[in-house]
PDB file of C-alpha atoms in Angstrom:
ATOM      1  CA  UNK M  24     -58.547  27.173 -38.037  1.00 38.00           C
ATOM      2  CA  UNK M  25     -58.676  23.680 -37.388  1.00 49.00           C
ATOM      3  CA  UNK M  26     -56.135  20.840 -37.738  1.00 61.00           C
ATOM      4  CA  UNK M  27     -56.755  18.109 -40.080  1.00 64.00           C
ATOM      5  CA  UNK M  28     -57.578  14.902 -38.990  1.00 70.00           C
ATOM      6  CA  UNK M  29     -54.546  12.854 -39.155  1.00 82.00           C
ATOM      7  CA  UNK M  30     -55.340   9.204 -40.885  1.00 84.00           C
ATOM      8  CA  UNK M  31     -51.992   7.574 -39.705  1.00 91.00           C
ATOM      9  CA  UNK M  32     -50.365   7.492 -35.658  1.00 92.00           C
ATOM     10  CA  UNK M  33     -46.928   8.317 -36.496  1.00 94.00           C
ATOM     11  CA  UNK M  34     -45.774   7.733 -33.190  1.00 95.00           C
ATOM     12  CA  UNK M  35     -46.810   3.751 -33.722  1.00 95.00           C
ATOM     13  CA  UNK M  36     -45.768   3.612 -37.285  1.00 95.00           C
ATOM     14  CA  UNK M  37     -42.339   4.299 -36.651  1.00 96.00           C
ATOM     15  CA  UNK M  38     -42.673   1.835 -33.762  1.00 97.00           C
ATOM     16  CA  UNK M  39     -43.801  -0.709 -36.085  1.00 96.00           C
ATOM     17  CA  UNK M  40     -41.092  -0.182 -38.612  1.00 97.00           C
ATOM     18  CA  UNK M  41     -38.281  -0.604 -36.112  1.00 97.00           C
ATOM     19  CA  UNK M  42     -39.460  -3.578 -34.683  1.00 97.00           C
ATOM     20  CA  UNK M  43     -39.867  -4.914 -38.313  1.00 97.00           C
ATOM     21  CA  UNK M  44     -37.851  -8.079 -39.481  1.00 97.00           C
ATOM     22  CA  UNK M  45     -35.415  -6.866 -42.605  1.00 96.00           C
ATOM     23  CA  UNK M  46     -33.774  -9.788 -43.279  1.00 95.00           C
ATOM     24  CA  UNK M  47     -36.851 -12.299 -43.776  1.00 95.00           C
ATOM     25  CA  UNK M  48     -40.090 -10.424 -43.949  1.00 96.00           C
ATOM     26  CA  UNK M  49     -39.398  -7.690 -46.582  1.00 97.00           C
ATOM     27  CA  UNK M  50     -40.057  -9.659 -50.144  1.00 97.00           C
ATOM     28  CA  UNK M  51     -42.766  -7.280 -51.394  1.00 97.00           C
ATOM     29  CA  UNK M  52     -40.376  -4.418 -50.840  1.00 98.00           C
ATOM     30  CA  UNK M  53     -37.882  -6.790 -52.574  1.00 97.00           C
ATOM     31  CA  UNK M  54     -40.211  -6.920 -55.803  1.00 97.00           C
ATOM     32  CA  UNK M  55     -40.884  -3.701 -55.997  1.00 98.00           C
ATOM     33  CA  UNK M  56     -37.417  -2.471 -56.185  1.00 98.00           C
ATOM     34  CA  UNK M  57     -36.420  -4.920 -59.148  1.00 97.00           C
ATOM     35  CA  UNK M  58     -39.360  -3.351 -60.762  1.00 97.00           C
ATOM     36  CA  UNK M  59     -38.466  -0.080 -60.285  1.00 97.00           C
ATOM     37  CA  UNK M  60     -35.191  -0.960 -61.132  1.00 97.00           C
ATOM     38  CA  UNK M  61     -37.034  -2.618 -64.508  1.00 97.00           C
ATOM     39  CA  UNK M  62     -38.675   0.359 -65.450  1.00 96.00           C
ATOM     40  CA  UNK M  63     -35.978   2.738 -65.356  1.00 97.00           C
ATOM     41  CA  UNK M  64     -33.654   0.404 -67.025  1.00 95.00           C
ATOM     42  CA  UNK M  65     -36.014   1.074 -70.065  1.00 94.00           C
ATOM     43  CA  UNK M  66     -36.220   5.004 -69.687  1.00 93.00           C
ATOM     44  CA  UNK M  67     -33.683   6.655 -72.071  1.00 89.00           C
ATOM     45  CA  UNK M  68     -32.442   8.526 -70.106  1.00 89.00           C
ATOM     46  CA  UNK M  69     -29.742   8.858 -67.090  1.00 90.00           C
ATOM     47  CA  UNK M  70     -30.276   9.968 -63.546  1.00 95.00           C
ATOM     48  CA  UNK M  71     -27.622  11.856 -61.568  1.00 96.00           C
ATOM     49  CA  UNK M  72     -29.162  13.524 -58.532  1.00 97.00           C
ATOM     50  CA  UNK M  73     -31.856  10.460 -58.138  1.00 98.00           C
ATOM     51  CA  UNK M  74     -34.137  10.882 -54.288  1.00 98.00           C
ATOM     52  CA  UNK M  75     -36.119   7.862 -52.583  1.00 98.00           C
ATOM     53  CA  UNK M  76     -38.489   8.997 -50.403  1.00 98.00           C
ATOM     54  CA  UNK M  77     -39.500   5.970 -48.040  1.00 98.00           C
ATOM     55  CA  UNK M  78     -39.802   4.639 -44.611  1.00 97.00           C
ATOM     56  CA  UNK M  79     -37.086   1.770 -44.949  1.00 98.00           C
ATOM     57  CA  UNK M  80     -34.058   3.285 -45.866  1.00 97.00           C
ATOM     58  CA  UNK M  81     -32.142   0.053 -45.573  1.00 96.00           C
ATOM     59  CA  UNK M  82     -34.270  -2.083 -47.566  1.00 97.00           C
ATOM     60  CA  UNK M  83     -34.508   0.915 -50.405  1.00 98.00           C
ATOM     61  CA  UNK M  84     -30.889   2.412 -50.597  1.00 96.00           C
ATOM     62  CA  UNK M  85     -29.762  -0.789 -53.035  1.00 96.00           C
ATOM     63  CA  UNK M  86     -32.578   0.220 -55.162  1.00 97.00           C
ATOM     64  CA  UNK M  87     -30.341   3.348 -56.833  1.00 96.00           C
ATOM     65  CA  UNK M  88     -26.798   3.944 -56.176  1.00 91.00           C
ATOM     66  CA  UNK M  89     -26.101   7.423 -54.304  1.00 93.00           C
ATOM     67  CA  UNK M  90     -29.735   8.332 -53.679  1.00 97.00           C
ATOM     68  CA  UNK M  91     -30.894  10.487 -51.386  1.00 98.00           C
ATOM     69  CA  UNK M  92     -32.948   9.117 -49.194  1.00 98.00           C
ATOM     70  CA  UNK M  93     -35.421  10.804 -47.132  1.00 97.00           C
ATOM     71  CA  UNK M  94     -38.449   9.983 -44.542  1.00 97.00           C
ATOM     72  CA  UNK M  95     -42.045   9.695 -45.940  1.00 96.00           C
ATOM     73  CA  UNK M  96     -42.790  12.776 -42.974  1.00 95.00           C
ATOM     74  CA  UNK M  97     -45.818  14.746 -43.811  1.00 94.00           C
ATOM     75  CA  UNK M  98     -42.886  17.491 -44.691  1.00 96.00           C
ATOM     76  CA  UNK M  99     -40.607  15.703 -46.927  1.00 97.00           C
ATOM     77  CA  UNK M 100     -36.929  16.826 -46.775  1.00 97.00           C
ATOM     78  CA  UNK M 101     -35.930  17.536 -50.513  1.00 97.00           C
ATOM     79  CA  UNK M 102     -34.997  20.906 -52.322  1.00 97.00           C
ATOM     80  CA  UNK M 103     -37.319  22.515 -54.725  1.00 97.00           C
ATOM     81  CA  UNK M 104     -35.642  21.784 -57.996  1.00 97.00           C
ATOM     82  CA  UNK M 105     -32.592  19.544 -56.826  1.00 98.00           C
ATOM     83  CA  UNK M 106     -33.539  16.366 -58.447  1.00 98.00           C
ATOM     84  CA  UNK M 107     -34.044  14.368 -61.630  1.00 97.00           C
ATOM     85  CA  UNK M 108     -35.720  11.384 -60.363  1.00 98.00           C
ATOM     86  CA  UNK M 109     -37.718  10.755 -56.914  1.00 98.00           C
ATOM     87  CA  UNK M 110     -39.025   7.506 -55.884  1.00 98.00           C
ATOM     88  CA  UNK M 111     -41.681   7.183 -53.711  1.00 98.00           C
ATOM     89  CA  UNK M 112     -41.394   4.253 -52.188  1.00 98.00           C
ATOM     90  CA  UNK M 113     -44.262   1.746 -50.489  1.00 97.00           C
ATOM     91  CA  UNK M 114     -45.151   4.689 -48.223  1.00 95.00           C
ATOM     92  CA  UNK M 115     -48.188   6.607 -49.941  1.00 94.00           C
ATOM     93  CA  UNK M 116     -50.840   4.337 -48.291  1.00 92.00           C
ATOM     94  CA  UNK M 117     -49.838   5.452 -44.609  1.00 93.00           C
ATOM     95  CA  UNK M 118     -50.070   9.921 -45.934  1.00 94.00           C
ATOM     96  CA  UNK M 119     -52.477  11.407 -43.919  1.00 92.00           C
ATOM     97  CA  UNK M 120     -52.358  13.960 -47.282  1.00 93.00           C
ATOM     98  CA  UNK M 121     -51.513  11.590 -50.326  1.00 93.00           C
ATOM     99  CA  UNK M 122     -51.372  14.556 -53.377  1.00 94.00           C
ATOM    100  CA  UNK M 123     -49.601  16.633 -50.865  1.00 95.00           C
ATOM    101  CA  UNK M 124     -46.859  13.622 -50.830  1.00 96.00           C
ATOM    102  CA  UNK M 125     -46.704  13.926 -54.631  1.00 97.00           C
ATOM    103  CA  UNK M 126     -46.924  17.638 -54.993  1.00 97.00           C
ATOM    104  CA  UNK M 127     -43.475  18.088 -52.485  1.00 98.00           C
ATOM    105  CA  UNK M 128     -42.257  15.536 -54.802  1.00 98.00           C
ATOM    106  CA  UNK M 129     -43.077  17.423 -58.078  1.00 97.00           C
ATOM    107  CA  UNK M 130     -41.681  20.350 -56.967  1.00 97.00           C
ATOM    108  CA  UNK M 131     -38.127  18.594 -55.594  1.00 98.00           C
ATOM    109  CA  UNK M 132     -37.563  17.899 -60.011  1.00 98.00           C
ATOM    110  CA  UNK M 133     -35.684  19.341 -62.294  1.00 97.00           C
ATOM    111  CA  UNK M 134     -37.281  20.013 -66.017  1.00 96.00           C
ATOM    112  CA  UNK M 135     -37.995  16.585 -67.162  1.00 95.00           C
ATOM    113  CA  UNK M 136     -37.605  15.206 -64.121  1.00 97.00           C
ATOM    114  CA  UNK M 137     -39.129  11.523 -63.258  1.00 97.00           C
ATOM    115  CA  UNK M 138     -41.574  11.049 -60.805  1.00 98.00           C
ATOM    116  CA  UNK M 139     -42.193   7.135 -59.529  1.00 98.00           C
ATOM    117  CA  UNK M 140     -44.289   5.703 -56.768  1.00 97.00           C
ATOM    118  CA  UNK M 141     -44.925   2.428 -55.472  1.00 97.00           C
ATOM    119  CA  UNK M 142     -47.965   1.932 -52.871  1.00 95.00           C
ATOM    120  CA  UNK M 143     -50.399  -0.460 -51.776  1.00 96.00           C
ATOM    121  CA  UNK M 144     -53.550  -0.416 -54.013  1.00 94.00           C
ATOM    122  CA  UNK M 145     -56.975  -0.745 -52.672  1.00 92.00           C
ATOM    123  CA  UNK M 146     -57.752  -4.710 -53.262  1.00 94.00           C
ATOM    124  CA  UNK M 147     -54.730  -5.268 -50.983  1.00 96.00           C
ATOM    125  CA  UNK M 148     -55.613  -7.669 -48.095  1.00 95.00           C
ATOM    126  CA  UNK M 149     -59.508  -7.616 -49.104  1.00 95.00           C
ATOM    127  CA  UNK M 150     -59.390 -11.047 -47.824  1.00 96.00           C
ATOM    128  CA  UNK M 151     -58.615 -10.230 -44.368  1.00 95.00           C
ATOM    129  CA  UNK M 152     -60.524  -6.852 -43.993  1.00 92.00           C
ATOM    130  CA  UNK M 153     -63.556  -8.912 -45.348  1.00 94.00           C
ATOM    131  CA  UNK M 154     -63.333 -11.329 -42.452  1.00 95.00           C
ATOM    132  CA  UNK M 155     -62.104  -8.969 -39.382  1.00 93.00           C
ATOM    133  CA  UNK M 156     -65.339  -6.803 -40.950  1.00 91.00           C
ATOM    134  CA  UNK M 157     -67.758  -9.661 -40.462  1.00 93.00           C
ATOM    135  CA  UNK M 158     -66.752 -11.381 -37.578  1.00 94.00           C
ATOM    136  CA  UNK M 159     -67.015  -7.789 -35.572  1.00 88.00           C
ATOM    137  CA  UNK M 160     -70.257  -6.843 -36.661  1.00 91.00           C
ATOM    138  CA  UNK M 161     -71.401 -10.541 -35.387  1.00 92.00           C
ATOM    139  CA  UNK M 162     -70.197 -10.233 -32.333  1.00 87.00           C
ATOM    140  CA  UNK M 163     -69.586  -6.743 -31.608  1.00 80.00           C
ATOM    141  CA  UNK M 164     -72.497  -4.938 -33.778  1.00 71.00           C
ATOM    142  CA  UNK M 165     -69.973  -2.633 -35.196  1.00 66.00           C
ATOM    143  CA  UNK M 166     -66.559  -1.776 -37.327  1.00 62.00           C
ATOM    144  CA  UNK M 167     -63.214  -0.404 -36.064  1.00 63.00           C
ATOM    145  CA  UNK M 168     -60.208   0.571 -37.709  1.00 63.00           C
ATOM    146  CA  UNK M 169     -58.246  -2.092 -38.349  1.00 64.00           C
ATOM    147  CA  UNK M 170     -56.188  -2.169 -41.935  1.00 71.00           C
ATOM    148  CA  UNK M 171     -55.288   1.254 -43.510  1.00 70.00           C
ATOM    149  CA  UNK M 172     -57.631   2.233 -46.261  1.00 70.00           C
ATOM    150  CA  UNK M 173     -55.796   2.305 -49.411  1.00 81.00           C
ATOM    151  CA  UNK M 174     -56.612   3.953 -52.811  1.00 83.00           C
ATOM    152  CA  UNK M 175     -57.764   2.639 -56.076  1.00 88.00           C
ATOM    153  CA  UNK M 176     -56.016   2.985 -59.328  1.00 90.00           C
ATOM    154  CA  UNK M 177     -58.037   5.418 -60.574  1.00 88.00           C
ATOM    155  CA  UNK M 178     -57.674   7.665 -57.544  1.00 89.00           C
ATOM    156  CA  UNK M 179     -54.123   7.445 -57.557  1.00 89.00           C
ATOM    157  CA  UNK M 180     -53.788   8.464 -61.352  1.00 88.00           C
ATOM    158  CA  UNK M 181     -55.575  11.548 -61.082  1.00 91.00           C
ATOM    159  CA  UNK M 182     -53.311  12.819 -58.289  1.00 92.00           C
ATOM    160  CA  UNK M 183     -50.578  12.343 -60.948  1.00 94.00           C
ATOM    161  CA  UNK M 184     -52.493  15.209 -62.736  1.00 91.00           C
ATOM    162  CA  UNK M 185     -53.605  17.453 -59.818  1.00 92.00           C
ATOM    163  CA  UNK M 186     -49.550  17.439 -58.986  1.00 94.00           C
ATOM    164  CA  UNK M 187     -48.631  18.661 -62.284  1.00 93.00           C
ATOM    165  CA  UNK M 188     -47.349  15.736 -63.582  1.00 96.00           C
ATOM    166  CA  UNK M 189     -47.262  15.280 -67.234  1.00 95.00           C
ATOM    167  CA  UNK M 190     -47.512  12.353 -68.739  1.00 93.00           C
ATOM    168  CA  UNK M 191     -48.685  10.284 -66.265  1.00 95.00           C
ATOM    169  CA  UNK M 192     -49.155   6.590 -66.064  1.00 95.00           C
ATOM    170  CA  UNK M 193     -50.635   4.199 -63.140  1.00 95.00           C
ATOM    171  CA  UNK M 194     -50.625   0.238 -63.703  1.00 95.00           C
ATOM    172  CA  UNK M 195     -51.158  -2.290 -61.514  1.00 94.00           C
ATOM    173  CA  UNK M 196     -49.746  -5.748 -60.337  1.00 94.00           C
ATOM    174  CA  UNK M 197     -51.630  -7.946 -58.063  1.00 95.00           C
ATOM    175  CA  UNK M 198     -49.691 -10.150 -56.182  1.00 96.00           C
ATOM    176  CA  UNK M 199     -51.387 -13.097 -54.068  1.00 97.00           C
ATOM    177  CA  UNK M 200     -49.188 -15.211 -51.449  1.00 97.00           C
ATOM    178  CA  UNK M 201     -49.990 -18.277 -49.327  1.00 98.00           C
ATOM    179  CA  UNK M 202     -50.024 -18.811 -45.850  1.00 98.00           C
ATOM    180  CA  UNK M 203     -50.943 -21.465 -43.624  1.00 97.00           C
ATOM    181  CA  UNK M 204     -53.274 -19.725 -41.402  1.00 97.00           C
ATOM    182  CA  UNK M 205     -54.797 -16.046 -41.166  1.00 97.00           C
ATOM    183  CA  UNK M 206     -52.840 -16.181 -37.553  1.00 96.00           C
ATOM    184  CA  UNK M 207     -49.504 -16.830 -39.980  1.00 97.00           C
ATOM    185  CA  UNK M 208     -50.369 -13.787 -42.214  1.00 97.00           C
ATOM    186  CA  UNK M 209     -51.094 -11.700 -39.131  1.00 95.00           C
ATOM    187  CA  UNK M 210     -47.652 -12.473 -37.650  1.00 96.00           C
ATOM    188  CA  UNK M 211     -45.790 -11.657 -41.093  1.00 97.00           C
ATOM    189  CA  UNK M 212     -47.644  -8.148 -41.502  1.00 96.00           C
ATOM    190  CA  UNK M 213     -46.345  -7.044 -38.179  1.00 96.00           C
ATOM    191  CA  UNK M 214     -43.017  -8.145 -39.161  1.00 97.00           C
ATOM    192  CA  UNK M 215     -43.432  -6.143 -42.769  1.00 97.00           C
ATOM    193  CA  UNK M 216     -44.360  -3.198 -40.207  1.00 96.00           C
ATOM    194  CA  UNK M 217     -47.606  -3.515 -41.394  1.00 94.00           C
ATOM    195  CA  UNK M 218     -49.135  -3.250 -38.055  1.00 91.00           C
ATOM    196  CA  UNK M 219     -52.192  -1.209 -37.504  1.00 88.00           C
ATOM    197  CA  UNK M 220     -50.744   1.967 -36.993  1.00 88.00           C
ATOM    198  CA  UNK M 221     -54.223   4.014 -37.651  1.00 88.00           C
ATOM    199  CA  UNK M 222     -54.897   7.309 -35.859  1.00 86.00           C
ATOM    200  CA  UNK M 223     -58.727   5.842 -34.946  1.00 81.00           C
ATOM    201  CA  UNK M 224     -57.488   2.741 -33.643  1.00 76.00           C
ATOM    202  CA  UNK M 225     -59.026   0.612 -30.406  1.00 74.00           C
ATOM    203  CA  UNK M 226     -56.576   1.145 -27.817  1.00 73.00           C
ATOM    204  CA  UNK M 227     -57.407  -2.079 -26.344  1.00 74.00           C
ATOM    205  CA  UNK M 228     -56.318  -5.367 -27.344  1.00 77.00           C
ATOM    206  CA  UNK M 229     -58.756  -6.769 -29.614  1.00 79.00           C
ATOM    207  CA  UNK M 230     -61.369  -9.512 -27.603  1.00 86.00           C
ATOM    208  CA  UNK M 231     -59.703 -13.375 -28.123  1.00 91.00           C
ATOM    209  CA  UNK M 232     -63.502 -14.125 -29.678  1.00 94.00           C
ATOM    210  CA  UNK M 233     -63.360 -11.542 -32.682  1.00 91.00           C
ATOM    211  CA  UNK M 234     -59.787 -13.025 -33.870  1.00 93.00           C
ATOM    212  CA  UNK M 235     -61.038 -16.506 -33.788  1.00 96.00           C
ATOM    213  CA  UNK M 236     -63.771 -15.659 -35.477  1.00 96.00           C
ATOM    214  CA  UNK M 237     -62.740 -13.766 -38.083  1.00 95.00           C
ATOM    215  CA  UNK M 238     -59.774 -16.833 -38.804  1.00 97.00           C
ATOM    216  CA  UNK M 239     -62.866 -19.071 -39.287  1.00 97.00           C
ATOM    217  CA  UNK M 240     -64.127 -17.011 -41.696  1.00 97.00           C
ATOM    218  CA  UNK M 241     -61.237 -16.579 -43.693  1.00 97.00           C
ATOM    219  CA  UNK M 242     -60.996 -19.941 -43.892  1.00 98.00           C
ATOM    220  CA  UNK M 243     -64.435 -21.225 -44.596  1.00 97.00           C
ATOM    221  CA  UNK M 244     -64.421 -18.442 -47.091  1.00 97.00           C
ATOM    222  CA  UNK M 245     -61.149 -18.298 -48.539  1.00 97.00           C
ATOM    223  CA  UNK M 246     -59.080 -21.038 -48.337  1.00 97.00           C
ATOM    224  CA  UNK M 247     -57.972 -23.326 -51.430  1.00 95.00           C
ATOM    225  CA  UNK M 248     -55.839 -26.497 -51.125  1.00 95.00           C
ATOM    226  CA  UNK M 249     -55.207 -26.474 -47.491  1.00 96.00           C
ATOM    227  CA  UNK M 250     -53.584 -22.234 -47.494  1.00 98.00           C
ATOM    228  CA  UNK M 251     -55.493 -19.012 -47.115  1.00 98.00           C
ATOM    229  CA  UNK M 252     -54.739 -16.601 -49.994  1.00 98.00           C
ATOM    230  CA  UNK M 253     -53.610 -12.931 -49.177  1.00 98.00           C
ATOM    231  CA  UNK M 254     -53.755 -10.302 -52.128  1.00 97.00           C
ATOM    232  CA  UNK M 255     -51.133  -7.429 -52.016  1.00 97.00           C
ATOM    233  CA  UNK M 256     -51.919  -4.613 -54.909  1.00 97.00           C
ATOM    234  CA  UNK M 257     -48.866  -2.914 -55.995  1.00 97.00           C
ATOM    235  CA  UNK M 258     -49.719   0.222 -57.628  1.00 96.00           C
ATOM    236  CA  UNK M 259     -46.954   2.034 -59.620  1.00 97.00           C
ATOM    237  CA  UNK M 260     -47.308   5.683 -60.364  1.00 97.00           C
ATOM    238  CA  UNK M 261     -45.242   7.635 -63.061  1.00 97.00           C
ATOM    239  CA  UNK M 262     -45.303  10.921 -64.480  1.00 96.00           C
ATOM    240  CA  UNK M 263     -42.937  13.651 -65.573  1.00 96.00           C
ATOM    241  CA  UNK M 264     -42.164  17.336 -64.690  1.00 95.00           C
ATOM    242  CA  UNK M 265     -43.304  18.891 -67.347  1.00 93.00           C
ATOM    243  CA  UNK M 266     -40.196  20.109 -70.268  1.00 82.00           C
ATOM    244  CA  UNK M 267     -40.620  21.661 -73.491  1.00 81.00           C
ATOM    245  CA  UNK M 268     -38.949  19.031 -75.237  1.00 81.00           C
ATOM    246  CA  UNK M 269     -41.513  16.413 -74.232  1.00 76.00           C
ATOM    247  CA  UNK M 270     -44.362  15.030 -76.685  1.00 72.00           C
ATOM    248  CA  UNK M 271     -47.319  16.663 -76.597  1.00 68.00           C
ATOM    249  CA  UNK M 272     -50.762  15.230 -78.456  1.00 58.00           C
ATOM    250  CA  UNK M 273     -51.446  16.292 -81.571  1.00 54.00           C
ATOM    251  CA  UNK M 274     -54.482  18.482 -82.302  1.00 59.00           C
ATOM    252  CA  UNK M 275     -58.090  16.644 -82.927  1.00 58.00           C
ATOM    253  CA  UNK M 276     -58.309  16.077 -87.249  1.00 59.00           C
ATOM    254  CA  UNK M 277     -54.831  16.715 -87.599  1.00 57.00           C
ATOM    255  CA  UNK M 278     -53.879  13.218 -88.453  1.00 59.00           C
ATOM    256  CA  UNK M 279     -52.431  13.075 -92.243  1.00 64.00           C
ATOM    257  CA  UNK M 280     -52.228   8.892 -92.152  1.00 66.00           C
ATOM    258  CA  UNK M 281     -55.552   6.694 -92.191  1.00 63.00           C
ATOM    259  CA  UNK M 282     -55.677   4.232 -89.336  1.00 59.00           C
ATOM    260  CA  UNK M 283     -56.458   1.448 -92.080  1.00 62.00           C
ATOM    261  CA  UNK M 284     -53.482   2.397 -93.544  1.00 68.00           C
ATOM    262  CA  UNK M 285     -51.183   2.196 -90.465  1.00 61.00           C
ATOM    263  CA  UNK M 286     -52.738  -1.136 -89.877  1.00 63.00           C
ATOM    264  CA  UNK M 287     -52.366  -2.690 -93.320  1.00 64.00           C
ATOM    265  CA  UNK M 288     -55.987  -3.633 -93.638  1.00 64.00           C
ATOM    266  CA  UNK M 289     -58.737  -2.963 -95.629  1.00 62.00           C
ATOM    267  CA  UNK M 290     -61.440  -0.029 -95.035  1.00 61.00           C
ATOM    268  CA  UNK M 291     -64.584  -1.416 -95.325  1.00 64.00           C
ATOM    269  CA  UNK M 292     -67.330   1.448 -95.650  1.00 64.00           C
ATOM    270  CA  UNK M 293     -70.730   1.049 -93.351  1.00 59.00           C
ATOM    271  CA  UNK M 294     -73.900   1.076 -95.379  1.00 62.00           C
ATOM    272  CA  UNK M 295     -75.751   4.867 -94.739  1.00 58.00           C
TER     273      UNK M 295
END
């Protein structure tokens, strides 16, 4: 039997996230936990054996008190059953085996247990994979692997469902920052630890030309008012293990109220 293909180096990831700046260069980690923070403050509910699952335990162990927190390995280190709320946090886009990720945590909950993710979405850094793209196949006549591909909303919801999540949710929030120069945005996604860390990656340093190049067209093609934009996708995931005492749709023509009715408004009947 063979291996499967591995998406991400470990090895270099880790490498990247220890030489990452925590003080200065962690904001979009920063947002996300006072939205996580957000959305729980609205679920009904309280949380005493709570699990974050990410690769920044420093930046995420403010987000709730007495977590557990645990490495985003390909085997994540929780008990089957020992939870009632995992977080997984800014982590899912670097899985090498994404549902897997969300399966191990499905299985780590407790009845009615909460499930919540955080990732980069697929329209993050579109900007910059659109230029690096160009400006290699100009002067190279080909692509490498440069930014980690990253999954689309509607991808990301459905693994809510193939984990055996009930009720599940994904939304969205696009976030687009400013910087001075592509080299500026560059130099602050290595100190996120947002380095290329990819399994298929050129081993050599990338030719002088192709970075100039690809800063020229980021510019000529992006930039507004003097500063190059740079979208980050935040995709939040939530679902529930599945409880009996949880809603459940009603059945198709069982409805005893007319929508008119709920509405206040008046039915007006199509000619036949």
């Amino acid at each position: 039997m063979q291996n499967r293909p591995h998406l991400t180096d470990r090895a270099m990831l880790t490498r990247n996230r220890a030489r990452a700046d925590l003080k200065d260069a962690m904001f979009l980690h920063d947002m996300a936990i006072d939205e996580v923070q957000d959305r729980l403050s609205m679920v009904n509910k309280g949380f005493t054996s709570p699990a974050i699952v990410t690769g920044f335990p420093s930046i995420w162990q403010r987000c709730v008190p007495n977590a557990k927190l645990v490495e985003d390995t390909e085997v994540l280190a929780l008990e089957q059953g020992a939870h009632d709320l995992v977080i997984h946090a800014m982590g899912l886009h670097w899985a090498d085996d994404p549902v897997g990720q969300i399966i191990q945590s499905r299985r780590a909950l407790q009845d009615d247990g909460l499930f919540l993710a955080v990732c980069f979405g697929g329209q993050t850094l579109h900007q910059l994979r659109a230029a690096l793209g160009q400006a290699e196949v100009e002067l190279s006549g080909g692509l490498s692997p440069r930014v980690a591909p990253m999954a689309e909303i509607r991808d990301l919801g459905s693994l809510l469902q193939r984990a055996d999540l009930a009720l599940p949710v994904a939304d969205t929030a696009p976030i687009t920052v400013t910087y001075e120069t592509p080299w500026a945005l560059m130099s602050e996604l290595r100190k996120m630890g947002e380095g290329n860390a990819l399994q298929g990656r050129i081993r050599t340093p990338t030719k002088r030309s192709i970075m100039i190049r690809a800063c020229e067209i980021y510019v000529d093609s992006f930039m507004k008012n003097g500063r190059i934009p740079a979208t980050f996708e935040l995709i939040y995931l939530t679902g529930w293990a599945p409880d009996a005492s949880q809603p459940n749709p009603l059945r198709p023509g069982s409805a005893t109220t007319r929508l008119a009715d709920a509405l206040g408004a008046s039915e007006i009947k199509l000619p036949k």
